[in-house]
Coordinates of C-alpha atoms in Angstrom, one line a residue:
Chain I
X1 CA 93.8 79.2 196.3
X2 CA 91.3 81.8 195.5
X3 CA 90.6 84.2 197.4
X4 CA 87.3 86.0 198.6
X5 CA 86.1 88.3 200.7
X6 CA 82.5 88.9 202.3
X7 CA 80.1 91.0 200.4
X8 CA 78.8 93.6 203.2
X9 CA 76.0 91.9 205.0
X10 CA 73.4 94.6 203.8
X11 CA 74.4 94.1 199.9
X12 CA 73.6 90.2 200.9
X13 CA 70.2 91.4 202.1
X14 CA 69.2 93.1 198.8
X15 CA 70.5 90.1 197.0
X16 CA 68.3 88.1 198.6
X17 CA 65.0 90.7 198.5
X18 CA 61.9 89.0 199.7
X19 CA 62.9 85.6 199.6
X20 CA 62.2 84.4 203.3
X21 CA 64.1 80.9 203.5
X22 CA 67.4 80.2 202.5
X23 CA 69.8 77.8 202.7
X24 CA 73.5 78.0 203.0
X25 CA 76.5 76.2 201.5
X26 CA 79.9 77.2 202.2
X27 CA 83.7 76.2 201.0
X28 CA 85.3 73.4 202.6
X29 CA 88.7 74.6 200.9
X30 CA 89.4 78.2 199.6
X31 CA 86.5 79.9 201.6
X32 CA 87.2 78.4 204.8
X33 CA 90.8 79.2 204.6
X34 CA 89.5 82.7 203.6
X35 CA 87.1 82.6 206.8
X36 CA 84.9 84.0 204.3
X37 CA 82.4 80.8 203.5
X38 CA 84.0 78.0 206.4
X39 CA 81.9 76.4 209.3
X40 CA 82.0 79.2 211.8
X41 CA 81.5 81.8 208.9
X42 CA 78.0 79.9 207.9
X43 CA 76.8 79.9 211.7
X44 CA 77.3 83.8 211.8
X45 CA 75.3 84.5 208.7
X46 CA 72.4 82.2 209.7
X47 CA 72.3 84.6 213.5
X48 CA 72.1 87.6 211.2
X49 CA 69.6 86.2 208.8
X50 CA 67.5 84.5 211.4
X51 CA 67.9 88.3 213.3
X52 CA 66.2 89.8 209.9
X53 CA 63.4 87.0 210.0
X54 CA 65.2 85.2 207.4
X55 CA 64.7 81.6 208.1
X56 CA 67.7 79.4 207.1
X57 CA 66.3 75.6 206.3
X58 CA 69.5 74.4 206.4
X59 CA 73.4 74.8 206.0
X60 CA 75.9 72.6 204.2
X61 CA 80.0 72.6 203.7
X62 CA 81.0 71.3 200.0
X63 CA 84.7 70.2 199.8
X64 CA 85.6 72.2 197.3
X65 CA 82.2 73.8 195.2
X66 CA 83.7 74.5 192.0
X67 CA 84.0 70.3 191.6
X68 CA 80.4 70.6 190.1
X69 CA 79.3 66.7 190.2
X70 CA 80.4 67.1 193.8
X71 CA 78.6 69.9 194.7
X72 CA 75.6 68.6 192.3
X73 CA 76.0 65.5 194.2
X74 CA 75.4 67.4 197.5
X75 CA 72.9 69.5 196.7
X76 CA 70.5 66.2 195.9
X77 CA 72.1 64.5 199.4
X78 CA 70.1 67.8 200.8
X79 CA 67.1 68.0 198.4
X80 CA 64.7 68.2 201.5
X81 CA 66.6 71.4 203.1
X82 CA 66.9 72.7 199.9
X83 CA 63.2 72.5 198.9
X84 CA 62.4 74.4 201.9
X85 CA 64.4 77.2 200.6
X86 CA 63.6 79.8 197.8
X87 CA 67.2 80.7 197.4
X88 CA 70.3 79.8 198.4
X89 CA 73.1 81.8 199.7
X90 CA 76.3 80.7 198.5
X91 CA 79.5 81.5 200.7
X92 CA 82.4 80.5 198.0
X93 CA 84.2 82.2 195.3
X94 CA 82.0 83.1 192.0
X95 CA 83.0 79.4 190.8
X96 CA 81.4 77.6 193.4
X97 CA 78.2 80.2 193.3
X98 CA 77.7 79.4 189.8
X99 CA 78.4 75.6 190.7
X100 CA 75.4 75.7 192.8
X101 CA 73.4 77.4 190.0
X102 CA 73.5 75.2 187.7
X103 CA 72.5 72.2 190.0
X104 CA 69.3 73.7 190.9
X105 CA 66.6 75.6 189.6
X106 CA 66.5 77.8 193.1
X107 CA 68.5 81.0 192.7
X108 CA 72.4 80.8 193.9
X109 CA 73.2 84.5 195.7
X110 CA 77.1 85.3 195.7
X111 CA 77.4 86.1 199.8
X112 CA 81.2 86.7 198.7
X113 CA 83.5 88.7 196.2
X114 CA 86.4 87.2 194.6
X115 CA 89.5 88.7 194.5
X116 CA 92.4 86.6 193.2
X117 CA 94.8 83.3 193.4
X118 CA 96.3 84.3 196.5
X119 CA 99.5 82.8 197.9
X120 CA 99.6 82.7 202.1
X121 CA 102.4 83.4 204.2
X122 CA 100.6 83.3 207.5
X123 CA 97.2 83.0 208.8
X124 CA 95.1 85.4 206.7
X125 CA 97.4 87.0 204.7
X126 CA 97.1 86.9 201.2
X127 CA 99.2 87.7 198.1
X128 CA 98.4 87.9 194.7
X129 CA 101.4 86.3 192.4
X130 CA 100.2 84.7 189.8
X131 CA 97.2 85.4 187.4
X132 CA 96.7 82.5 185.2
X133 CA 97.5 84.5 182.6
X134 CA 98.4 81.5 179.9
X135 CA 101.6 82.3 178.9
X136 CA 104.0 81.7 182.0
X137 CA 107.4 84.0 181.8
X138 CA 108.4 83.2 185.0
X139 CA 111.7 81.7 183.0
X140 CA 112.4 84.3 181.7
X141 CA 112.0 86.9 185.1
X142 CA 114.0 85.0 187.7
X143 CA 111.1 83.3 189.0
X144 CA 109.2 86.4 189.6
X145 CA 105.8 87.4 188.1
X146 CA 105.6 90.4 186.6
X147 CA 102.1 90.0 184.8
X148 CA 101.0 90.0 188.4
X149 CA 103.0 91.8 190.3
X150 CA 103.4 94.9 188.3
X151 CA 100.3 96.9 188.0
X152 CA 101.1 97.5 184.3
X153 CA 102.2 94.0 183.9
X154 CA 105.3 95.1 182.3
X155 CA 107.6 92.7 180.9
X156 CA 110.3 94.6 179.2
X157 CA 111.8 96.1 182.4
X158 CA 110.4 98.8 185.2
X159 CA 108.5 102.2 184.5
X160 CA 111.0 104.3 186.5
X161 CA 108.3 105.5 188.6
X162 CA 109.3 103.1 191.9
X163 CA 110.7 105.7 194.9
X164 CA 113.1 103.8 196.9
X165 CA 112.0 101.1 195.5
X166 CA 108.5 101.1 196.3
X167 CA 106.0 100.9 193.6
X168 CA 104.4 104.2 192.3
X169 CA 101.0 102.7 192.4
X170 CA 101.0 100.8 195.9
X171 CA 104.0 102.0 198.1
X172 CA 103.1 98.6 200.5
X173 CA 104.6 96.9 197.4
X174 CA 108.5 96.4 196.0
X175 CA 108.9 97.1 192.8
X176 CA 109.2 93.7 191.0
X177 CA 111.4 94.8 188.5
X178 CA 113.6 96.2 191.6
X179 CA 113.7 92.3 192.8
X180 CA 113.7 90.4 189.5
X181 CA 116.9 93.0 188.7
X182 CA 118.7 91.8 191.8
X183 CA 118.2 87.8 191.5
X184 CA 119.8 88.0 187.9
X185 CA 122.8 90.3 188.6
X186 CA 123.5 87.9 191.6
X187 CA 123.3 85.4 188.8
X188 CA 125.6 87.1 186.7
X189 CA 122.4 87.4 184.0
X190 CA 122.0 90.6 183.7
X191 CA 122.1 90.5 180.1
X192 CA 119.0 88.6 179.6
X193 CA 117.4 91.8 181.0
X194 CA 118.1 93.5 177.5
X195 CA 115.8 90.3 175.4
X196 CA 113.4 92.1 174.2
X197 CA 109.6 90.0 175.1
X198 CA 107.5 90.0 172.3
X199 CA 103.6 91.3 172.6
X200 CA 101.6 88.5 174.3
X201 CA 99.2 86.7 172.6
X202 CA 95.8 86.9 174.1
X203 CA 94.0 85.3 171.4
X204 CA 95.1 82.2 173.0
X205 CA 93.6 83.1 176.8
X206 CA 90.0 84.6 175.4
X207 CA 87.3 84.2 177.7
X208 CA 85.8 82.0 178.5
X209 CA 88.4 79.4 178.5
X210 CA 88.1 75.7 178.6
X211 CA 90.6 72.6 178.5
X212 CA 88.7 69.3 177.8
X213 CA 90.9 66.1 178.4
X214 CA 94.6 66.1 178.0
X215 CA 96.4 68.6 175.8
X216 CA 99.8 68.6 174.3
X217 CA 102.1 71.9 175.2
X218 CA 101.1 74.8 173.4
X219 CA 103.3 75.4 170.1
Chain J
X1 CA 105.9 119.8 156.8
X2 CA 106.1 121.4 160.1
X3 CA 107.9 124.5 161.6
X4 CA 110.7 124.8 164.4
X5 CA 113.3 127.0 164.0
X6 CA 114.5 126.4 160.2
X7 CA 116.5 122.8 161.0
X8 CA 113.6 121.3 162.6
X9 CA 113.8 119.1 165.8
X10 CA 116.4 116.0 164.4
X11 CA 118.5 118.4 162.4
X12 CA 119.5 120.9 165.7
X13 CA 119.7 117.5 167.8
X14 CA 122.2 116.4 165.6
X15 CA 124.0 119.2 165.1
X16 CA 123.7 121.6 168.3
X17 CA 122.6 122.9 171.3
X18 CA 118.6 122.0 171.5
X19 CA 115.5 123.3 173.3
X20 CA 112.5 121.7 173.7
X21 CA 109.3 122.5 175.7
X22 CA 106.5 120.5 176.8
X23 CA 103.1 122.6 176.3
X24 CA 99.9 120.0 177.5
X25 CA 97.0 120.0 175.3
X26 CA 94.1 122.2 177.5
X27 CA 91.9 120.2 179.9
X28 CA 88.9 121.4 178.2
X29 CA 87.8 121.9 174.3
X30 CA 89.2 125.2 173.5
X31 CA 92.8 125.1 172.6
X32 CA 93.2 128.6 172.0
X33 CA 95.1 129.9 175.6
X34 CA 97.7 126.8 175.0
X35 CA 97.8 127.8 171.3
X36 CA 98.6 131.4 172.1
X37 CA 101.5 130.4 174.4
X38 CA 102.5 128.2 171.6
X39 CA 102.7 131.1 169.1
X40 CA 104.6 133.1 171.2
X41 CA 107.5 130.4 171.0
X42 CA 107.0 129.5 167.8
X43 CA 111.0 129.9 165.8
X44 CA 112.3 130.0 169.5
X45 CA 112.4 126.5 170.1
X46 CA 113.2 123.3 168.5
X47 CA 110.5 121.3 169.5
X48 CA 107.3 121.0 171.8
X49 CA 106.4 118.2 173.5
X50 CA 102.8 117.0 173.6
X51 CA 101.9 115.1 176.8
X52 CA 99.4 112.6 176.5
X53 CA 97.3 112.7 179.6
X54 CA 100.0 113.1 181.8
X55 CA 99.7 111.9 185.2
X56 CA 97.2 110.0 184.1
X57 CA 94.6 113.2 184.2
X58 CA 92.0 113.4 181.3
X59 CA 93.2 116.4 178.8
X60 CA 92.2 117.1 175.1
X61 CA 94.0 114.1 172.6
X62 CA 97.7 115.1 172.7
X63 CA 97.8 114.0 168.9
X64 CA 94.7 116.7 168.0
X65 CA 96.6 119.6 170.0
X66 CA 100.0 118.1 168.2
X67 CA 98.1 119.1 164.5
X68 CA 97.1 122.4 166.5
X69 CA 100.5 122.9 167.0
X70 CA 101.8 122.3 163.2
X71 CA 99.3 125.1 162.3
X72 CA 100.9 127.9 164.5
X73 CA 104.3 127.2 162.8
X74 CA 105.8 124.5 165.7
X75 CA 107.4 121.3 165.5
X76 CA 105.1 119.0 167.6
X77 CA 107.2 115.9 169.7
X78 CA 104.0 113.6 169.9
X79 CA 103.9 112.0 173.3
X80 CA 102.8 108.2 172.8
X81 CA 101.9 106.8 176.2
X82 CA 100.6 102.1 176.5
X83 CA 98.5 103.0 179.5
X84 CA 94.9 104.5 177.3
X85 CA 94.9 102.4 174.3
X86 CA 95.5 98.6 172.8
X87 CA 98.0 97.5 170.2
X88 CA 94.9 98.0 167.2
X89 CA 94.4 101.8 168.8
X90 CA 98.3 102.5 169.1
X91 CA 98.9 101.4 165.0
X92 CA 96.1 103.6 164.3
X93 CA 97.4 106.6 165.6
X94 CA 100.7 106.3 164.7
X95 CA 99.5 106.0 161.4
X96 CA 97.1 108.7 161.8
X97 CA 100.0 110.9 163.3
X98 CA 102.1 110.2 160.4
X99 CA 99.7 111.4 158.0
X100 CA 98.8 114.9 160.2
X101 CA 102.6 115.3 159.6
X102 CA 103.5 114.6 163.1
X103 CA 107.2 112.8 163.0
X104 CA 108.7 113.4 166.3
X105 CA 107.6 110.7 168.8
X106 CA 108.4 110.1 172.3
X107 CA 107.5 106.6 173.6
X108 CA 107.0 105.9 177.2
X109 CA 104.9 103.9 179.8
X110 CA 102.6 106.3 181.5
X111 CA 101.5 106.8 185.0
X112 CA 98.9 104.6 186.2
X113 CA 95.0 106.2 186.1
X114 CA 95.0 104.8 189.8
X115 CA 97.2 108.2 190.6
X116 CA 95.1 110.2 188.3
X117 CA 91.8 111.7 188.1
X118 CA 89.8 108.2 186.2
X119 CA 91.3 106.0 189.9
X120 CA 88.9 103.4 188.5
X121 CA 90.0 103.3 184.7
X122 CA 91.0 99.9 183.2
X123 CA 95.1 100.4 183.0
X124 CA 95.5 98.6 179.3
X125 CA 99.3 98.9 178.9
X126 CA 98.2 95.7 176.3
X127 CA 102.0 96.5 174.7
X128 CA 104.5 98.1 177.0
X129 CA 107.1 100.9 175.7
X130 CA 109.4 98.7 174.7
X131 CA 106.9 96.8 172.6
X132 CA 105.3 100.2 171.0
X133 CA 109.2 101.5 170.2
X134 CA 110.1 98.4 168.3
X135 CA 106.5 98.3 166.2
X136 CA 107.3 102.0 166.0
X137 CA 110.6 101.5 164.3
X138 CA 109.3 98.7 162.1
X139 CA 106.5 100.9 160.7
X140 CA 109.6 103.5 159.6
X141 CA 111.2 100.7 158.0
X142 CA 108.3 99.4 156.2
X143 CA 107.1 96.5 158.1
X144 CA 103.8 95.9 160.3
X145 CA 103.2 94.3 163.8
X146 CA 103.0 90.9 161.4
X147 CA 106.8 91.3 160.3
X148 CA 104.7 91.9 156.7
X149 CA 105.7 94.9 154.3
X150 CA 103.6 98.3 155.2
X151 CA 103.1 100.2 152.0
X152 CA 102.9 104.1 152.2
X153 CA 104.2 103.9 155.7
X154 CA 105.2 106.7 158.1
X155 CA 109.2 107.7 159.3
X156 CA 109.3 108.5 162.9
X157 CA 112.0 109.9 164.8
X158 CA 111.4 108.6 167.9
X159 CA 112.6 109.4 171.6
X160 CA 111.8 108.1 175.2
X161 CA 112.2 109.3 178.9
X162 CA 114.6 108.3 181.6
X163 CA 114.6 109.1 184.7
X164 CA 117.6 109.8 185.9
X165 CA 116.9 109.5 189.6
X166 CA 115.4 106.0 189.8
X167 CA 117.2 103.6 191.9
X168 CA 119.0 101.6 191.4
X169 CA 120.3 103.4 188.5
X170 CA 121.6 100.5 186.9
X171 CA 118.4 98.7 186.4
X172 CA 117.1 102.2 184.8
X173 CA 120.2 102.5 182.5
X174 CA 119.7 98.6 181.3
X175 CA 116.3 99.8 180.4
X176 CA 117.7 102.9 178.8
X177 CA 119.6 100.4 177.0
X178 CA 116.7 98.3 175.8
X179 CA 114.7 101.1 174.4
X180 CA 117.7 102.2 172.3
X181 CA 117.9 98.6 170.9
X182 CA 114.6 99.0 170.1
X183 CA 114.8 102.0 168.5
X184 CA 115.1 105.2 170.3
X185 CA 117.5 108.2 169.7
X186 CA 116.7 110.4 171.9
X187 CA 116.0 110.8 175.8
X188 CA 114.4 113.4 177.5
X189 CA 115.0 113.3 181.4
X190 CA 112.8 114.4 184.6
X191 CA 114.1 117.9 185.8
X192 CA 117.4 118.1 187.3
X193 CA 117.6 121.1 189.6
X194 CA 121.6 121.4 190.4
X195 CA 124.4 120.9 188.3
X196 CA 126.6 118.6 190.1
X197 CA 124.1 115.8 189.8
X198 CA 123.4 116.7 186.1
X199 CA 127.0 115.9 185.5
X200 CA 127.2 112.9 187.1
X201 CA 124.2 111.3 185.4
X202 CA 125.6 112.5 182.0
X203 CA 128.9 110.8 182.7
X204 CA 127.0 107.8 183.6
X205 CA 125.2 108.0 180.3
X206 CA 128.2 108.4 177.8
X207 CA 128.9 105.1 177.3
X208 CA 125.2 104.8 175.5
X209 CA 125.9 107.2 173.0
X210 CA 122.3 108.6 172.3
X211 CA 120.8 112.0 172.7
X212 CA 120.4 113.5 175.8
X213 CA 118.0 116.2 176.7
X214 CA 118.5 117.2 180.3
X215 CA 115.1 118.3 182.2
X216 CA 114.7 122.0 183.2
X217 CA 112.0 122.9 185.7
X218 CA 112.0 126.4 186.6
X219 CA 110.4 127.2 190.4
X220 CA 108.0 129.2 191.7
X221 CA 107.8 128.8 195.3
X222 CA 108.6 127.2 198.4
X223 CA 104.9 125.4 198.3
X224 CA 105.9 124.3 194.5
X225 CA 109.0 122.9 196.1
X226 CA 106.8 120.6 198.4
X227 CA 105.1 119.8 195.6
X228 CA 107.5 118.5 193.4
X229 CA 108.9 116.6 196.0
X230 CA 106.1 115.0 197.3
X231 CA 104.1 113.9 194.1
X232 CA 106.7 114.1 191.4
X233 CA 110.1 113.5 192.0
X234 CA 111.6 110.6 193.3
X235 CA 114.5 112.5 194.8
X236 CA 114.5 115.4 196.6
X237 CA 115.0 119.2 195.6
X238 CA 118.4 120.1 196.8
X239 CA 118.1 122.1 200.1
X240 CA 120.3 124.4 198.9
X241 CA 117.9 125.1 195.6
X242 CA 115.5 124.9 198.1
X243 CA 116.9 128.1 200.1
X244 CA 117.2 130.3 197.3
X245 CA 113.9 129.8 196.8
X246 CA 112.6 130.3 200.0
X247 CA 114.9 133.9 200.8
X248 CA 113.6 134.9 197.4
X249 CA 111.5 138.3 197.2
X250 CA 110.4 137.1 193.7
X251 CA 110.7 133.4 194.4
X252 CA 109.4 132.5 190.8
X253 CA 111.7 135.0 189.1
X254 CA 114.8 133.5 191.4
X255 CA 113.3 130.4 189.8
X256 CA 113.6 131.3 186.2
X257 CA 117.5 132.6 187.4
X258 CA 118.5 129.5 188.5
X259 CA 116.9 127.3 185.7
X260 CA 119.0 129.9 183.4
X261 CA 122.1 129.5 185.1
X262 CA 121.6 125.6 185.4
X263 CA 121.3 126.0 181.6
X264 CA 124.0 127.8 180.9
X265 CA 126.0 125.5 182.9
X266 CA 124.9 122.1 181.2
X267 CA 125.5 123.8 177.3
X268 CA 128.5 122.2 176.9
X269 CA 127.7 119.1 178.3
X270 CA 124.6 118.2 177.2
X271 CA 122.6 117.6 173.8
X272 CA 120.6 119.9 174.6
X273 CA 117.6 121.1 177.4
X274 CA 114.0 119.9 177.6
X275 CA 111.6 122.8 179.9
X276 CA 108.6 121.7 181.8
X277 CA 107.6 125.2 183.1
X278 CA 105.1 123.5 185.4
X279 CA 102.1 125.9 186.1
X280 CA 104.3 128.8 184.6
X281 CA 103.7 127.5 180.7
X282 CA 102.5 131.7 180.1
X283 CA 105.9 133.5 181.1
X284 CA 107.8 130.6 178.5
X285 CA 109.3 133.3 176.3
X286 CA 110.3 135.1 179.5
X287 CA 112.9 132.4 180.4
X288 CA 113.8 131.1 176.8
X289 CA 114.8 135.3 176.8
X290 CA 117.1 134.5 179.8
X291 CA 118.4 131.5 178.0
X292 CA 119.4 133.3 175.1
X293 CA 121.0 136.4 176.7

């Protein structure tokens, strides 16, 4: 999922300037998880605008925003709400902001920040492992991601700089390398550590990507 | 092209006992205080090592101050680190390096900016060090990134780092390995500061059969020792290191005794030594004096 967290309340409040109605769509997936853009997370912002004599004309949960006929879809279901409004505040990840955008000609204000694709372990914990980076060599790392989880996103082996295993950059973090290492030598594979990975190629993952129907595996 | 002492930097590695220095590029424009200490070792050494922003801490371009250096008669080792600049940027410079008459090149990762003094930096690392040693090697041999013929192209001698106290070893030592594969032949280490942990990482080394230059830091004072340990090293001074240090009059000059003796014990050993007089880079010809007594 990705995940987001809430832009502090008075960055919201510039965002929105001197527009005095606004109406409020939140996540019904990511964001709720996130309690960043979820039911109880909408209620709360539209106490503290109503508190800064913001009125809120109305508040909606999409399923998931960044389906944009969905959230298009929506948007029209509330076109009354909606034309009360001079802006609305959107509670999601930057997909679902811009999702909102583009089906209306009212301005969509990002009430969150995104962070990443975050795996959960428990409630409200997040970790980043994976990156979408395009050219998966999680077969070739024991399953592990180093693109993602390595802050130089090295895939020829480990800086050196880990102490006691902990990485140099973030000491809450193993090293990667530390636990890609130890699921191939209880493998016996140790020798595949010595492959040398080529350069990736990131002509193939410029920005802004699309896929448009279905695509046969890259060559 | 460039001056060492007469054999130049390959030529002693090869064939004896070798001393190399590292001597950062200033933090501001004017070279000239580095330069000076530079001259003063000029003939005395075999090499100097040119860090490239080290600790990720904004200095004058290491490959500039490496052509500074080939002007006061020494034989620059060019410090190449993936964490500044993108594939296009590395070919570049190695090129550019080649024709300042910079040979000597020492691969390696580089800190991340997050511990330096740019926190907020874009880390690039767009081709790791294994990546920049192989396109390294294939420009000596003639061929570009492509796998295409490079006309007119450069010959490096090329080294990396290890360190020696990274655990577990193994892991460093498979990467040790790789660079060699990819074309390294010679390793300078972090500083060691005893020799019974020299000589068991050399032992552990001998089956690679590459270069080895062991790391020399000399001391300067209990808070030093702190230092080091806190923010560099990722295993402790030895505490008995430590206490000489500490029930020292001259702590720094009991430094530069134990460095000399630690030197003196590793000559037979070892391919050779590699000083990193941290925040001592002036009193340089003081200890390579000691060495050579």
């Amino acid at each position: 999922m990705i995940i987001t967290k809430n832009k502090p309340f008075r960055e919201i409040l510039g965002a929105v300037g001197e527009i005095k109605s606004l109406f409020l769509l939140g996540c019904g997936d990511c964001a709720t998880l996130c309690k960043t853009g979820g039911e109880d997370e909408l209620r709360e912002m539209s106490a503290k605008l109503s508190a800064e004599g913001i009125e809120v004309a109305g508040t909606v949960i999409v399923d998931a925003p960044c389906h944009e006929l969905d959230t298009a879809r929506v948007m029209r279901k509330h076109k009354e709400e909606v034309g009360k409004a001079d802006g609305i505040l959107v509670l999601t990840c930057g997909a679902g902001v811009q999702a909102v955008g583009d089906s209306c000609d009212k301005p969509a204000i990002s009430g969150c920040d995104s962070l990443f694709i975050g795996n959960s372990r428990r409630h409200m914990h997040f970790y980043e492992k994976c990156s979408a980076c395009g050219q998966c060599v999680l077969n070739e790392t024991a399953g592990l991601c180093p693109e993602t989880r390595c802050p130089k996103a090295l895939v020829n082996g480990p800086c050196g700089g880990a102490v006691e295993g902990a990485c140099e950059v973030d000491s809450h973090n193993r090293c990667v390398w530390i636990e890609i290492y130890e699921r191939l030598k209880k493998r016996g594979q140790l020798d595949d550590m010595l492959k040398i990975a080529a350069p990736k190629d990131y002509s193939q993952t410029a920005k802004p990507q699309r896929l448009e129907g279905p695509q046969e595996p890259r060559e | 092209m460039t001056a060492g002492k007469p054999d130049g930097f390959q030529e002693a590695l090869e064939n004896r006992f070798t001393v190399t220095v590292e001597i950062p590029p200033p933090r501001g424009a004017d070279p000239r205080k580095n330069l000076e200490i530079a001259c003063a070792v000029a003939g005395k050494v075999d090499g100097v090592n040119v860090t490239d922003n080290q600790r990720g801490i904004v200095r004058m371009s290491a490959q500039t101050f490496a052509h500074l250096l080939t002007d006061v008669g020494c034989e620059p080792i060019l410090q190449i680190c993936c964490r500044d600049r993108n594939r296009l940027a590395l070919q570049s410079d190695l090129l550019g390096a080649s024709a300042l008459g910079i040979s000597n090149i020492c691969v390696m990762t580089g800190d991340h900016p997050r511990l330096g003094d740019n926190p907020g930096a874009k880390a690039v690392y767009d081709i790791d060090a294994i990546q920049l040693m192989k396109l390294a090697s294939d420009f000596s041999r003639g061929i570009n990134i492509h796998g295409k013929p490079l006309k007119k192209h450069p010959s490096f001698f090329m080294g990396g780092v290890i360190n020696p106290f990274y655990e577990p070893l193994e892991l460093e030592l498979l990467k040790v390995r790789k660079k060699i594969i990819a074309g390294a032949r010679f390793f300078q280490t972090q500083p060691f500061f005893d020799m019974e942990t020299a000589n068991a990482f050399l032992e552990a080394v001998k089956p690679l059969d590459t270069k080895i230059l062991i790391g020399v830091t000399p001391l300067k004072s209990a808070q030093m020792v702190d230092f080091l340990n806190a923010n560099v090293l990722t295993k402790p001074i030895p505490e008995e290191i430590k206490s000489r240090i500490l029930s020292a009059a001259d702590p720094a000059e009991e430094g530069f005794r134990i460095a000399a003796e630690f030197i003196d014990g590793i000559r037979e050993k070892a391919d050779g030594v590699h000083l990193m007089p941290i925040g001592q880079i002036s009193k340089l010809p003081v200890l390579l004096e000691m060495i050579e007594e």
